[in-house]
Amino acid sequence: PYFFGEKESQVTIEGNVMIGKGTIVKSGTSITGPAIIGKDCKIGPNVSIGPNTSIGDNSEISRCNIENSIIMSGCKINGDFSIRDSIIAFNAEITKSNTPNKVFLLGEGTRISL
């Protein structure tokens, strides 16, 4: 792994993973490559990322599972749900609800509550 950020204890990183400068990975997070996480992100706690996932700069991801997806810069994702096979555009926000898993293609600046 190419890790240029900071990580707390109880973080698992496996496979080909690149994490940008200034990114903080919190406890309970698992990252499986191939995966790329940009600069100045906040990841965790309790997040599973990858495989085949890219997260853009300045994103905040907590309490969710993301795989086979592209999350562009400035996104905020927080909730007990999974995102798979999705593309989330710049500055989108996704928060928790009780709906089943979905596939997303969200435009720039979108805000949804599931």
PDB file of C-alpha atoms in Angstrom:
ATOM      1  CA  PRO A   1       0.000   0.000   0.000  1.00  0.00           C
ATOM      2  CA  TYR A   2       1.001   3.611  -0.617  1.00  0.00           C
ATOM      3  CA  PHE A   3      -0.159   5.369   2.527  1.00  0.00           C
ATOM      4  CA  PHE A   4       0.539   9.089   2.853  1.00  0.00           C
ATOM      5  CA  GLY A   5      -2.147   9.887   5.437  1.00  0.00           C
ATOM      6  CA  GLU A   6      -2.745   8.969   9.081  1.00  0.00           C
ATOM      7  CA  LYS A   7      -4.463   5.919  10.514  1.00  0.00           C
ATOM      8  CA  GLU A   8      -5.781   4.925  13.902  1.00  0.00           C
ATOM      9  CA  SER A   9      -5.487   1.438  15.400  1.00  0.00           C
ATOM     10  CA  GLN A  10      -7.680  -1.409  14.126  1.00  0.00           C
ATOM     11  CA  VAL A  11      -7.433  -0.405  10.461  1.00  0.00           C
ATOM     12  CA  THR A  12      -6.993  -3.173   7.874  1.00  0.00           C
ATOM     13  CA  ILE A  13      -5.433  -2.445   4.485  1.00  0.00           C
ATOM     14  CA  GLU A  14      -5.010  -5.249   1.939  1.00  0.00           C
ATOM     15  CA  GLY A  15      -3.937  -5.334  -1.689  1.00  0.00           C
ATOM     16  CA  ASN A  16      -3.018  -2.456  -3.983  1.00  0.00           C
ATOM     17  CA  VAL A  17      -4.202   0.646  -2.099  1.00  0.00           C
ATOM     18  CA  MET A  18      -3.159   4.291  -2.406  1.00  0.00           C
ATOM     19  CA  ILE A  19      -4.169   6.821   0.254  1.00  0.00           C
ATOM     20  CA  GLY A  20      -3.434  10.520  -0.218  1.00  0.00           C
ATOM     21  CA  LYS A  21      -1.689  13.036   2.004  1.00  0.00           C
ATOM     22  CA  GLY A  22      -3.768  14.488   4.826  1.00  0.00           C
ATOM     23  CA  THR A  23      -6.321  11.657   4.776  1.00  0.00           C
ATOM     24  CA  ILE A  24      -7.312  10.223   8.166  1.00  0.00           C
ATOM     25  CA  VAL A  25      -8.484   6.598   8.405  1.00  0.00           C
ATOM     26  CA  LYS A  26     -10.313   5.837  11.663  1.00  0.00           C
ATOM     27  CA  SER A  27     -10.689   2.612  13.669  1.00  0.00           C
ATOM     28  CA  GLY A  28     -12.876  -0.173  12.385  1.00  0.00           C
ATOM     29  CA  THR A  29     -12.068   0.607   8.755  1.00  0.00           C
ATOM     30  CA  SER A  30     -11.132  -2.022   6.180  1.00  0.00           C
ATOM     31  CA  ILE A  31      -9.746  -1.107   2.751  1.00  0.00           C
ATOM     32  CA  THR A  32      -9.266  -3.764   0.066  1.00  0.00           C
ATOM     33  CA  GLY A  33      -7.465  -2.987  -3.169  1.00  0.00           C
ATOM     34  CA  PRO A  34      -7.432  -2.088  -5.810  1.00  0.00           C
ATOM     35  CA  ALA A  35      -8.545   1.188  -4.231  1.00  0.00           C
ATOM     36  CA  ILE A  36      -7.547   4.850  -4.347  1.00  0.00           C
ATOM     37  CA  ILE A  37      -8.462   7.404  -1.692  1.00  0.00           C
ATOM     38  CA  GLY A  38      -7.594  11.035  -2.381  1.00  0.00           C
ATOM     39  CA  LYS A  39      -6.077  13.782  -0.256  1.00  0.00           C
ATOM     40  CA  ASP A  40      -7.585  15.303   2.883  1.00  0.00           C
ATOM     41  CA  CYS A  41     -10.360  12.715   3.295  1.00  0.00           C
ATOM     42  CA  LYS A  42     -11.913  11.480   6.536  1.00  0.00           C
ATOM     43  CA  ILE A  43     -12.607   7.742   6.375  1.00  0.00           C
ATOM     44  CA  GLY A  44     -14.374   5.894   9.174  1.00  0.00           C
ATOM     45  CA  PRO A  45     -15.175   4.800  11.678  1.00  0.00           C
ATOM     46  CA  ASN A  46     -16.704   1.468  10.677  1.00  0.00           C
ATOM     47  CA  VAL A  47     -16.190   1.677   6.926  1.00  0.00           C
ATOM     48  CA  SER A  48     -15.419  -1.020   4.369  1.00  0.00           C
ATOM     49  CA  ILE A  49     -13.970   0.183   1.058  1.00  0.00           C
ATOM     50  CA  GLY A  50     -13.148  -1.872  -2.025  1.00  0.00           C
ATOM     51  CA  PRO A  51     -12.266  -3.596  -4.056  1.00  0.00           C
ATOM     52  CA  ASN A  52     -12.360  -1.527  -7.263  1.00  0.00           C
ATOM     53  CA  THR A  53     -13.180   1.761  -5.551  1.00  0.00           C
ATOM     54  CA  SER A  54     -11.962   5.335  -5.954  1.00  0.00           C
ATOM     55  CA  ILE A  55     -12.740   8.141  -3.498  1.00  0.00           C
ATOM     56  CA  GLY A  56     -11.944  11.744  -4.456  1.00  0.00           C
ATOM     57  CA  ASP A  57     -10.173  14.424  -2.434  1.00  0.00           C
ATOM     58  CA  ASN A  58     -11.872  16.086   0.554  1.00  0.00           C
ATOM     59  CA  SER A  59     -14.539  13.395   0.955  1.00  0.00           C
ATOM     60  CA  GLU A  60     -15.973  12.188   4.276  1.00  0.00           C
ATOM     61  CA  ILE A  61     -17.078   8.555   4.502  1.00  0.00           C
ATOM     62  CA  SER A  62     -18.456   6.927   7.668  1.00  0.00           C
ATOM     63  CA  ARG A  63     -20.469   3.861   8.724  1.00  0.00           C
ATOM     64  CA  CYS A  64     -20.957   2.296   5.279  1.00  0.00           C
ATOM     65  CA  ASN A  65     -19.650  -0.225   2.753  1.00  0.00           C
ATOM     66  CA  ILE A  66     -18.506   0.898  -0.695  1.00  0.00           C
ATOM     67  CA  GLU A  67     -17.312  -1.375  -3.487  1.00  0.00           C
ATOM     68  CA  ASN A  68     -16.923  -1.252  -7.273  1.00  0.00           C
ATOM     69  CA  SER A  69     -17.723   2.472  -7.170  1.00  0.00           C
ATOM     70  CA  ILE A  70     -16.374   5.932  -7.941  1.00  0.00           C
ATOM     71  CA  ILE A  71     -16.963   8.618  -5.328  1.00  0.00           C
ATOM     72  CA  MET A  72     -15.823  12.006  -6.628  1.00  0.00           C
ATOM     73  CA  SER A  73     -14.305  14.876  -4.615  1.00  0.00           C
ATOM     74  CA  GLY A  74     -16.113  16.627  -1.784  1.00  0.00           C
ATOM     75  CA  CYS A  75     -18.689  13.902  -1.101  1.00  0.00           C
ATOM     76  CA  LYS A  76     -20.170  13.141   2.324  1.00  0.00           C
ATOM     77  CA  ILE A  77     -21.527   9.644   2.885  1.00  0.00           C
ATOM     78  CA  ASN A  78     -22.783   8.601   6.321  1.00  0.00           C
ATOM     79  CA  GLY A  79     -25.092   5.738   7.218  1.00  0.00           C
ATOM     80  CA  ASP A  80     -25.500   2.035   7.763  1.00  0.00           C
ATOM     81  CA  PHE A  81     -25.846   1.002   4.112  1.00  0.00           C
ATOM     82  CA  SER A  82     -23.877  -0.316   1.143  1.00  0.00           C
ATOM     83  CA  ILE A  83     -23.014   1.392  -2.119  1.00  0.00           C
ATOM     84  CA  ARG A  84     -22.064  -0.902  -5.003  1.00  0.00           C
ATOM     85  CA  ASP A  85     -21.514  -0.437  -8.731  1.00  0.00           C
ATOM     86  CA  SER A  86     -22.198   3.302  -8.433  1.00  0.00           C
ATOM     87  CA  ILE A  87     -20.869   6.693  -9.508  1.00  0.00           C
ATOM     88  CA  ILE A  88     -21.352   9.596  -7.099  1.00  0.00           C
ATOM     89  CA  ALA A  89     -20.511  13.053  -8.555  1.00  0.00           C
ATOM     90  CA  PHE A  90     -18.750  16.008  -6.910  1.00  0.00           C
ATOM     91  CA  ASN A  91     -20.064  17.346  -3.580  1.00  0.00           C
ATOM     92  CA  ALA A  92     -22.917  14.816  -3.285  1.00  0.00           C
ATOM     93  CA  GLU A  93     -24.265  13.929   0.167  1.00  0.00           C
ATOM     94  CA  ILE A  94     -25.862  10.607   1.126  1.00  0.00           C
ATOM     95  CA  THR A  95     -27.255   9.947   4.603  1.00  0.00           C
ATOM     96  CA  LYS A  96     -28.859   6.968   6.349  1.00  0.00           C
ATOM     97  CA  SER A  97     -32.321   5.526   6.152  1.00  0.00           C
ATOM     98  CA  ASN A  98     -33.889   2.082   6.055  1.00  0.00           C
ATOM     99  CA  THR A  99     -34.187   1.480   2.309  1.00  0.00           C
ATOM    100  CA  PRO A 100     -32.588  -1.550   0.625  1.00  0.00           C
ATOM    101  CA  ASN A 101     -29.289  -1.269  -1.257  1.00  0.00           C
ATOM    102  CA  LYS A 102     -29.433   0.835  -4.418  1.00  0.00           C
ATOM    103  CA  VAL A 103     -27.260   1.600  -7.445  1.00  0.00           C
ATOM    104  CA  PHE A 104     -26.532   5.305  -7.913  1.00  0.00           C
ATOM    105  CA  LEU A 105     -25.502   7.754 -10.587  1.00  0.00           C
ATOM    106  CA  LEU A 106     -25.784  11.067  -8.753  1.00  0.00           C
ATOM    107  CA  GLY A 107     -25.068  14.462 -10.275  1.00  0.00           C
ATOM    108  CA  GLU A 108     -22.881  17.199  -8.852  1.00  0.00           C
ATOM    109  CA  GLY A 109     -24.140  18.708  -5.585  1.00  0.00           C
ATOM    110  CA  THR A 110     -26.913  16.126  -5.109  1.00  0.00           C
ATOM    111  CA  ARG A 111     -28.197  15.535  -1.562  1.00  0.00           C
ATOM    112  CA  ILE A 112     -30.289  12.481  -0.739  1.00  0.00           C
ATOM    113  CA  SER A 113     -31.467  10.758   2.398  1.00  0.00           C
ATOM    114  CA  LEU A 114     -32.122   7.060   1.968  1.00  0.00           C
TER     115      LEU A 114
END
